[in-house]
Amino acid sequence: MHKLRVAIVGASGYSGEELLRLLLAHPNLELTCITSRQEAGKPAGAVFPRYRECQLRFIQPDVDQIAAQADLAFLALPHGLANEYAAPLLQRGLKVIDISADFRLRSLEKYARYYQSEHPAPELLQEAVYGLPEYYRQDIRQARLVACPGCYPTSVLLPTLPLLKVALVETGGIEAFSMSGVTGAGRKLAAPFLFPECNESLRPYAITGHRHLPEIEQELALAAGVKELHINFLPHLVPVNRGIHSTILMQAKNEKAGEQALECLQQAYQNEPFVRVLGKGELADTKNVTMTNYCEIGCAYDPHTGKVILSSAVDNLSKGAAGQALQNLNIMAGWPEDCGLR
Amino acid sequence: MHKLRVAIVGASGYSGEELLRLLLAHPNLELTCITSRQEAGKPAGAVFPRYRECQLRFIQPDVDQIAAQADLAFLALPHGLANEYAAPLLQRGLKVIDISADFRLRSLEKYARYYQSEHPAPELLQEAVYGLPEYYRQDIRQARLVACPGCYPTSVLLPTLPLLKVALVETGGIEAFSMSGVTGAGRKLAAPFLFPECNESLRPYAITGHRHLPEIEQELALAAGVKELHINFLPHLVPVNRGIHSTILMQAKNEKAGEQALECLQQAYQNEPFVRVLGKGELADTKNVTMTNYCEIGCAYDPHTGKVILSSAVDNLSKGAAGQALQNLNIMAGWPEDCGLR
Amino acid sequence: MHKLRVAIVGASGYSGEELLRLLLAHPNLELTCITSRQEAGKPAGAVFPRYRECQLRFIQPDVDQIAAQADLAFLALPHGLANEYAAPLLQRGLKVIDISADFRLRSLEKYARYYQSEHPAPELLQEAVYGLPEYYRQDIRQARLVACPGCYPTSVLLPTLPLLKVALVETGGIEAFSMSGVTGAGRKLAAPFLFPECNESLRPYAITGHRHLPEIEQELALAAGVKELHINFLPHLVPVNRGIHSTILMQAKNEKAGEQALECLQQAYQNEPFVRVLGKGELADTKNVTMTNYCEIGCAYDPHTGKVILSSAVDNLSKGAAGQALQNLNIMAGWPEDCGLR
Amino acid sequence: MHKLRVAIVGASGYSGEELLRLLLAHPNLELTCITSRQEAGKPAGAVFPRYRECQLRFIQPDVDQIAAQADLAFLALPHGLANEYAAPLLQRGLKVIDISADFRLRSLEKYARYYQSEHPAPELLQEAVYGLPEYYRQDIRQARLVACPGCYPTSVLLPTLPLLKVALVETGGIEAFSMSGVTGAGRKLAAPFLFPECNESLRPYAITGHRHLPEIEQELALAAGVKELHINFLPHLVPVNRGIHSTILMQAKNEKAGEQALECLQQAYQNEPFVRVLGKGELADTKNVTMTNYCEIGCAYDPHTGKVILSSAVDNLSKGAAGQALQNLNIMAGWPEDCGLR
């Protein structure tokens, strides 16, 4: 069988490394090209000693070179570079799966507000598909350009969307408390991410305007069929390497609705390969999903306040980034969705 | 000066160990007696090698022996033993500072519901004082029996009470999301607390009926001047040794009220020795308070949802248990409140 | 193709869980049976929520039942049970790969001394093969009974055996300093393994007679062609989940020999699928091998003392236990040695 | 009483922060001045939120300003700056306690070799006193310039010096295996010290020429009364914040000598306020000494190899740096040696 040739553009961060891990093990793919400005020239194993056996070398992120070597490119770049990579790669006939935030928001205004710069490629926004397979599978199948969801949004949307779609819960007063491992911050050389600063530290950050907030609100509003919807999204940094846990509160429409929530989730996801809805009384634990592409979801109803309490766990680098990106690729290529992901 | 003789009843757990640390260093105290059923006969240093130089030996928790050696007893026992220790020690003339949950709830009915047994000493409930110095200092001064607040309640009440007292926020819809280090579970030999089960794990537990919930609700209702009040309290276990962080959402009465919240907290605590209200934009981090008796509080207003977002950090073993117990003792004895706590 | 049916006897510990992970993913195997006294009756996913999708249930470890369902059994049991499981399973025609210590030592006297009981099945000792594939591959191919090396011995033997075999180093004065993650202690409910007791703790243990000492000495002596040889083996417990790192000192025969050591290792392992000899100046890091079956080896010569300094890293549960067990199975079955191990 | 005025020059690193903690709590001192090039102008609490109540501001490290405000200066600077700070401060009449490496080595040649530059102030070397109180107390009392030992040397020298002094052990073949927490690397912005790179990682570094090696060898040779002596010193980085553990092997002169080693240590340190020699069979654990100025020492004899096996634990920032610096100050000032250190 002819293998699909893929490139990772911006492969020297944690998401890039996780993509490397997954793509090297995928039976239908040939990873032909990994780029990195600062690591160009070095073999993969010199940057990621885990993958010492990998023969690839980092190259400079030159669009023509990438296009010459690959049929599809994963972009694991900072946001804001869409016109430098996504646009020209599409033009050269590649498909693009973007792990950055450039094509997640439908509103140019919100992009500009939350990312503090004009959108780099507004002409592509229309065609970009939000890469949450459980909700956009049909569109992903045809897509040339997929915008992979953020790690936090993945952990918040999967447990909440089914309940909003069937209106078991109110659209107001949704609160999402999330905890993330430190790889979520990327491989950033900044004092707050040094080991002694993170270890034995529990801290919130960006509690009133995290960049994942408008992304979450956009998808919640779409599911609820409302124009706009506001939530509190409260991210916390905690001393683990991998994993995001979200606990989400939603007001049940009424007691009966609250008690139906768990069953609603179980039905919604019964055929999904990567969503595990836990049994009654069970709660999500990141430990059970790290290094996998699963999202684990627990659901309880609290009659004392009328809230549905959701707990979800994903690996921020896998289902929250590289794993989901590969799941999207499998869909685009018409392969089994879990190919290379077990 | 004649030193006050004190005993720690149930000194072999983490709170007991922290009390040992603090009491040994206190200039006005003589720690005369430490008890433990399972460690009786052993020197303190054999159980806690950090305190190898301590000459005390654990004894069996015999009420007469304790009474013969101490003027005041700290009870660091499981709940439910009030009639075995608190009652007879008070009868023998000792003062008692109870770190267990026995005297925290004013309602016998709630005690029975949440602790699944009848209250062991209802006749003492009336006189017990809730040992949150910032709110009950006057009563603590005269008290014979002080019920130290739970670790989670301390972290939730200190940031919220001032706002409820002056009605800047609604009494409905309060949500407290807390993360605790593993010493919060005590020195319990159970699989979920083994190192490999906690490390790299993020997980909620007891999200719909934790024993600290009625305690928090009781004090919130008192501060708000309402009969009853319901909140969601969502505890999580995270891989640190010490520290509790709580992020709390309260609905501001209106935008102006929301924007006044930080100043309200700053005023409320300006003379408090152990409450630090952070500046605008700052958020609490457990790393800054571990091994201290401080509670650190951050406050933000989110105009996008109208919520006041509070973040607080305490050391669960210090301000959340032993440190606060000692702060109470200092008050009872008429000493400077921070004596032995810097 | 007919799949080989395998059983895991004693599957509820950390090594059992790792075997479960590997065997479920192996293309040529059917895992038919997992046993556990204390978990019998429960589905695999109830004990190991990571493997929630696994349909197997734990059964009681009944020899006849195991024999009825499997062609080969992995024993992940405490030592001392050889006559209860290994012997009767062999008798019933199964092959056995034993992860316990029962068949590692050739000397009954040393077994009795270090394990403080008589050997449970001395009649089988003769035929048992030490399952270190890099050295016993030929024998493993024919074996009915394989004794998998201990985790520490694997990490100490792989870097040292090649140098002893060609006599680049002295047989006297070998020192092995090892650090192990806490899963190395098993899922033991004991206070020293609670999270708060391990986190932020660095400690040696069993420094003068660890049970892995005679096993290491036995294989070193065989490689060196001497009758007896004594080393210092110094294990330490450190706060990571997985991983063993060993730093080993050996006296070079002379300066030239010392400088040849790295090349000797590179040659010895150039065709080995799971041994990585690092380049000059590189040192082993457990982070690069966790969740893999690799042993990573660094080698330096210190002219200032004449010592060869070896550093090695393995995942204690994988190359140190379950992964190596599966590597042995692959050899026994005539499959590619890395089948199911990438 | 007139308080001694002290300055911390280079106060923005981890050792500086620990000095801040200790000096603020010391009853006889007034901390008047803290310097930092990059933090100049900021209040102490803005850099170290734990010490939010501290009113000091960082200033630029100007020698005249420091001299105007302090009687004694702690230098917590990188090595190589002795002629910029130590020399001119001494000239202006201050006493200096240097935590850097500049005055630890007596040999200019070794300084140049291991620190790769000429010694910055050779004229002061003669008068500098090595600040290991247990061995140089008399000289420290009179000293103007004290060179605080490195963290690793402290942990290696305290257990070994007594045995060399009375010649119970050979001077050849000494091996020291050490593990250090990540604060030992300083607050350095480098990828290897990011949380995800350290967590779940065990790794050696600088195993053939660490800068603490000649310092250790110098003091061992002095104790042994030999001109030169070579050891292997093998440092490892492990995921804890604080703490150094060293396991050291020394060849006993004979069996009787080996068995006397523990008693020799117990006698040597029986009156030392900060050295704890453990009982027979006990081993050092960093957990017992973090946040204290203790060095904990265990000692065993292994008749099977004839080695004395020492284990020691210190807090790298306390007894390994700031605590020991303060212990030296107490000696210089004629105060009780443990003043401010309990």
Tab-separated table of C-alpha atoms in Angstrom, chain A residues 53-330:
chain	number	residue	atom	x	y	z
A	53	GLU	CA	16.247	5.282	16.590
A	54	CYS	CA	14.336	7.739	14.394
A	55	GLN	CA	16.425	8.633	11.348
A	56	LEU	CA	14.747	11.945	10.533
A	57	ARG	CA	16.514	15.273	10.816
A	58	PHE	CA	14.861	18.560	11.642
A	59	ILE	CA	14.832	20.972	8.693
A	60	GLN	CA	14.046	24.663	8.444
A	61	PRO	CA	10.294	25.206	7.961
A	62	ASP	CA	10.449	25.972	4.258
A	63	VAL	CA	7.050	25.708	2.597
A	64	ASP	CA	8.352	24.412	-0.709
A	65	GLN	CA	10.455	21.761	0.923
A	66	ILE	CA	7.579	20.622	3.077
A	67	ALA	CA	5.280	20.524	0.058
A	68	ALA	CA	7.796	18.467	-1.864
A	69	GLN	CA	7.917	15.812	0.811
A	70	ALA	CA	4.431	15.520	2.228
A	71	ASP	CA	0.788	15.071	1.303
A	72	LEU	CA	-0.445	16.411	4.609
A	73	ALA	CA	1.061	18.670	7.230
A	74	PHE	CA	0.414	18.897	10.940
A	75	LEU	CA	1.068	22.413	12.189
A	76	ALA	CA	2.278	22.421	15.783
A	77	LEU	CA	3.178	26.086	15.764
A	78	PRO	CA	2.302	29.099	17.881
A	79	HIS	CA	-0.874	30.868	16.769
A	80	GLY	CA	-0.641	33.698	14.284
A	81	LEU	CA	1.412	31.964	11.610
A	82	ALA	CA	-1.478	30.772	9.431
A	83	ASN	CA	-0.551	32.864	6.443
A	84	GLU	CA	3.037	31.708	6.589
A	85	TYR	CA	2.249	27.990	6.637
A	86	ALA	CA	-1.384	26.925	6.446
A	87	ALA	CA	-2.282	29.116	3.475
A	88	PRO	CA	0.725	28.361	1.248
A	89	LEU	CA	0.662	24.644	2.081
A	90	LEU	CA	-2.991	24.400	1.130
A	91	GLN	CA	-2.181	26.288	-2.041
A	92	ARG	CA	0.436	23.704	-2.869
A	93	GLY	CA	-2.164	20.997	-2.549
A	94	LEU	CA	-1.451	19.647	0.911
A	95	LYS	CA	-4.075	19.013	3.502
A	96	VAL	CA	-3.478	20.724	6.797
A	97	ILE	CA	-4.281	19.729	10.368
A	98	ASP	CA	-3.585	22.738	12.534
A	99	ILE	CA	-2.938	22.226	16.244
A	100	SER	CA	-2.548	25.957	16.815
A	101	ALA	CA	-5.472	28.232	17.639
A	102	ASP	CA	-5.657	30.036	14.309
A	103	PHE	CA	-8.781	28.412	12.900
A	104	ARG	CA	-10.730	27.507	16.008
A	105	LEU	CA	-12.738	30.694	16.398
A	106	ARG	CA	-15.363	31.625	13.842
A	107	SER	CA	-15.419	35.240	14.930
A	108	LEU	CA	-12.633	37.463	13.649
A	109	GLU	CA	-13.517	39.948	16.317
A	110	LYS	CA	-13.051	37.438	19.122
A	111	TYR	CA	-9.823	36.219	17.583
A	112	ALA	CA	-8.511	39.762	17.573
A	113	ARG	CA	-9.643	40.376	21.140
A	114	TYR	CA	-8.304	37.200	22.713
A	115	TYR	CA	-5.175	36.784	20.621
A	116	GLN	CA	-4.406	40.489	20.456
A	117	SER	CA	-3.730	40.654	16.739
A	118	GLU	CA	-5.681	40.563	13.505
A	119	HIS	CA	-6.460	37.136	12.131
A	120	PRO	CA	-3.626	36.098	9.823
A	121	ALA	CA	-5.726	34.335	7.162
A	122	PRO	CA	-9.403	35.271	7.390
A	123	GLU	CA	-10.108	33.953	3.890
A	124	LEU	CA	-9.553	30.397	5.133
A	125	LEU	CA	-11.793	30.618	8.162
A	126	GLN	CA	-14.897	29.645	6.247
A	127	GLU	CA	-13.551	26.337	5.123
A	128	ALA	CA	-11.735	25.311	8.308
A	129	VAL	CA	-13.452	22.493	10.191
A	130	TYR	CA	-13.347	22.270	13.969
A	131	GLY	CA	-11.639	18.962	14.605
A	132	LEU	CA	-13.723	17.495	17.375
A	133	PRO	CA	-14.535	14.172	15.726
A	134	GLU	CA	-17.458	13.341	17.979
A	135	TYR	CA	-19.308	16.389	16.591
A	136	TYR	CA	-17.809	17.254	13.223
A	137	ARG	CA	-16.934	13.870	11.816
A	138	GLN	CA	-18.871	14.397	8.587
A	139	ASP	CA	-17.180	17.689	7.844
A	140	ILE	CA	-13.759	16.408	8.822
A	141	ARG	CA	-14.058	13.628	6.273
A	142	GLN	CA	-14.130	16.219	3.453
A	143	ALA	CA	-11.925	18.831	4.982
A	144	ARG	CA	-8.743	20.271	3.542
A	145	LEU	CA	-8.103	22.268	6.710
A	146	VAL	CA	-8.875	21.007	10.205
A	147	ALA	CA	-8.512	23.142	13.323
A	148	CYS	CA	-7.792	20.854	16.236
A	149	PRO	CA	-9.538	21.893	19.443
A	150	GLY	CA	-7.518	23.172	22.376
A	151	CYS	CA	-6.738	20.795	25.191
A	152	TYR	CA	-8.990	22.495	27.740
A	153	PRO	CA	-11.895	22.844	25.265
A	154	THR	CA	-11.719	19.131	24.480
A	155	SER	CA	-12.019	18.310	28.169
A	156	VAL	CA	-14.896	20.736	28.692
A	157	LEU	CA	-16.890	20.197	25.505
A	158	LEU	CA	-17.106	16.422	25.434
A	159	PRO	CA	-18.961	16.135	28.750
A	160	THR	CA	-21.211	19.150	28.225
A	161	LEU	CA	-22.319	19.170	24.592
A	162	PRO	CA	-24.741	16.228	24.798
A	163	LEU	CA	-26.610	17.781	27.717
A	164	LEU	CA	-26.950	21.132	25.974
A	165	LYS	CA	-28.059	19.558	22.725
A	166	VAL	CA	-31.057	17.920	24.350
A	167	ALA	CA	-31.575	20.824	26.725
A	168	LEU	CA	-31.362	18.913	29.972
A	169	VAL	CA	-29.451	21.841	31.429
A	170	GLU	CA	-29.638	25.623	31.455
A	171	THR	CA	-27.331	27.621	29.228
A	172	GLY	CA	-26.596	30.116	31.977
A	173	GLY	CA	-24.289	29.688	34.923
A	174	ILE	CA	-21.993	27.052	33.477
A	175	GLU	CA	-18.716	26.848	35.385
A	176	ALA	CA	-15.668	24.867	34.323
A	177	PHE	CA	-12.795	24.318	36.772
A	178	SER	CA	-9.813	22.748	35.108
A	179	MET	CA	-6.419	21.501	36.236
A	180	SER	CA	-3.602	21.008	33.779
A	181	GLY	CA	-0.234	19.313	33.882
A	182	VAL	CA	2.808	21.417	33.082
A	183	THR	CA	3.363	20.154	29.527
A	184	GLY	CA	0.217	22.175	28.821
A	185	ALA	CA	2.372	25.282	29.061
A	186	GLY	CA	4.623	24.047	26.279
A	187	ARG	CA	8.384	23.798	26.490
A	188	LYS	CA	8.614	27.422	27.520
A	189	LEU	CA	11.757	28.691	29.243
A	190	ALA	CA	10.121	30.771	31.934
A	191	ALA	CA	10.711	30.781	35.674
A	192	PRO	CA	7.159	29.759	36.639
A	193	PHE	CA	7.657	26.441	34.850
A	194	LEU	CA	10.930	25.425	36.504
A	195	PHE	CA	10.631	22.270	38.543
A	196	PRO	CA	10.982	23.904	41.975
A	197	GLU	CA	8.366	26.513	41.066
A	198	CYS	CA	5.753	23.951	39.989
A	199	ASN	CA	6.433	21.083	42.348
A	200	GLU	CA	4.418	21.458	45.568
A	201	SER	CA	2.532	24.371	43.999
A	202	LEU	CA	-1.186	24.648	43.195
A	203	ARG	CA	-2.233	27.775	41.371
A	204	PRO	CA	-4.908	29.233	39.093
A	205	TYR	CA	-4.036	31.515	36.191
A	206	ALA	CA	-5.854	33.472	33.497
A	207	ILE	CA	-9.152	33.048	35.310
A	208	THR	CA	-10.942	35.846	33.514
A	209	GLY	CA	-9.962	35.629	29.897
A	210	HIS	CA	-8.008	32.532	28.986
A	211	ARG	CA	-7.692	32.105	25.226
A	212	HIS	CA	-9.605	28.860	25.359
A	213	LEU	CA	-12.645	30.615	26.820
A	214	PRO	CA	-14.157	31.975	23.571
A	215	GLU	CA	-13.521	28.623	21.899
A	216	ILE	CA	-15.447	26.799	24.599
A	217	GLU	CA	-18.256	29.359	24.583
A	218	GLN	CA	-18.566	29.203	20.787
A	219	GLU	CA	-19.114	25.447	20.749
A	220	LEU	CA	-21.405	25.461	23.767
A	221	ALA	CA	-23.578	28.136	22.142
A	222	LEU	CA	-23.736	26.180	18.912
A	223	ALA	CA	-24.799	23.037	20.733
A	224	ALA	CA	-27.394	24.914	22.754
A	225	GLY	CA	-28.672	26.730	19.697
A	226	VAL	CA	-28.198	30.137	21.251
A	227	LYS	CA	-26.386	33.092	19.825
A	228	GLU	CA	-24.147	33.799	22.752
A	229	LEU	CA	-23.441	32.191	26.064
A	230	HIS	CA	-21.065	33.058	28.903
A	231	ILE	CA	-19.298	30.744	31.247
A	232	ASN	CA	-16.540	30.897	33.818
A	233	PHE	CA	-13.511	28.939	32.804
A	234	LEU	CA	-10.971	28.570	35.579
A	235	PRO	CA	-7.679	26.924	34.667
A	236	HIS	CA	-5.158	25.787	37.289
A	237	LEU	CA	-1.573	24.604	36.984
A	238	VAL	CA	-0.727	21.514	39.034
A	239	PRO	CA	2.423	19.398	39.343
A	240	VAL	CA	1.890	16.542	36.933
A	241	ASN	CA	3.471	16.117	33.530
A	242	ARG	CA	0.399	15.178	31.535
A	243	GLY	CA	-3.318	15.325	31.990
A	244	ILE	CA	-6.181	17.749	32.177
A	245	HIS	CA	-9.045	17.284	34.554
A	246	SER	CA	-12.176	19.409	34.321
A	247	THR	CA	-15.036	19.577	36.788
A	248	ILE	CA	-18.016	21.321	35.280
A	249	LEU	CA	-21.214	22.521	36.884
A	250	MET	CA	-24.415	22.987	34.907
A	251	GLN	CA	-27.853	23.811	36.266
A	252	ALA	CA	-30.285	20.981	35.533
A	253	LYS	CA	-33.561	22.099	33.972
A	254	ASN	CA	-35.282	20.165	36.740
A	255	GLU	CA	-34.711	17.207	38.990
A	256	LYS	CA	-35.769	14.667	36.420
A	257	ALA	CA	-33.467	16.195	33.831
A	258	GLY	CA	-30.626	16.096	36.315
A	259	GLU	CA	-31.154	12.446	36.954
A	260	GLN	CA	-31.220	11.705	33.231
A	261	ALA	CA	-27.906	13.369	32.543
A	262	LEU	CA	-25.715	10.313	33.004
A	263	GLU	CA	-27.863	8.182	30.728
A	264	CYS	CA	-27.903	10.933	28.145
A	265	LEU	CA	-24.111	10.914	28.075
A	266	GLN	CA	-23.948	7.149	27.935
A	267	GLN	CA	-26.220	7.115	24.905
A	268	ALA	CA	-24.471	9.975	23.188
A	269	TYR	CA	-21.132	8.254	23.327
A	270	GLN	CA	-21.992	4.569	23.217
A	271	ASN	CA	-20.399	4.123	19.807
A	272	GLU	CA	-17.539	6.527	20.200
A	273	PRO	CA	-14.134	4.867	20.188
A	274	PHE	CA	-12.451	7.403	22.434
A	275	VAL	CA	-15.044	8.575	24.930
A	276	ARG	CA	-15.618	6.583	28.075
A	277	VAL	CA	-18.671	7.473	30.090
A	278	LEU	CA	-18.184	6.088	33.585
A	279	GLY	CA	-20.803	4.341	35.658
A	280	LYS	CA	-22.915	5.921	38.384
A	281	GLY	CA	-20.812	7.219	41.232
A	282	GLU	CA	-17.562	7.058	39.278
A	283	LEU	CA	-15.395	10.101	38.699
A	284	ALA	CA	-12.749	10.790	36.099
A	285	ASP	CA	-9.068	10.444	37.016
A	286	THR	CA	-6.321	11.604	34.661
A	287	LYS	CA	-4.224	8.620	35.720
A	288	ASN	CA	-6.550	6.359	33.721
A	289	VAL	CA	-6.139	8.190	30.426
A	290	THR	CA	-2.587	9.503	30.241
A	291	MET	CA	-0.751	8.198	27.179
A	292	THR	CA	-4.110	7.294	25.583
A	293	ASN	CA	-6.555	9.087	23.316
A	294	TYR	CA	-9.478	8.549	25.702
A	295	CYS	CA	-11.661	11.154	27.271
A	296	GLU	CA	-13.129	9.762	30.468
A	297	ILE	CA	-16.356	11.324	31.750
A	298	GLY	CA	-18.120	11.033	35.087
A	299	CYS	CA	-21.532	12.516	35.769
A	300	ALA	CA	-23.449	13.091	38.997
A	301	TYR	CA	-26.556	15.019	39.914
A	302	ASP	CA	-26.621	17.011	43.129
A	303	PRO	CA	-30.250	17.395	44.217
A	304	HIS	CA	-29.157	19.693	47.028
A	305	THR	CA	-28.261	22.441	44.525
A	306	GLY	CA	-29.857	21.132	41.359
A	307	LYS	CA	-26.553	20.983	39.557
A	308	VAL	CA	-25.239	18.375	37.195
A	309	ILE	CA	-21.578	17.820	38.104
A	310	LEU	CA	-19.393	16.552	35.301
A	311	SER	CA	-15.830	15.389	35.633
A	312	SER	CA	-13.637	14.680	32.657
A	313	ALA	CA	-10.059	13.636	32.076
A	314	VAL	CA	-7.897	13.688	28.975
A	315	ASP	CA	-4.208	13.570	28.236
A	316	ASN	CA	-3.532	17.141	27.157
A	317	LEU	CA	-0.917	16.010	24.632
A	318	SER	CA	-2.939	13.132	23.218
A	319	LYS	CA	-6.743	13.581	23.037
A	320	GLY	CA	-5.992	17.218	23.864
A	321	ALA	CA	-3.597	17.686	20.932
A	322	ALA	CA	-1.610	15.121	18.926
A	323	GLY	CA	-3.880	12.118	19.436
A	324	GLN	CA	-6.935	14.026	18.377
A	325	ALA	CA	-5.014	15.398	15.410
A	326	LEU	CA	-4.258	11.850	14.335
A	327	GLN	CA	-7.849	10.806	14.926
A	328	ASN	CA	-8.796	13.592	12.518
A	329	LEU	CA	-6.287	12.339	9.990
A	330	ASN	CA	-7.673	8.823	10.209
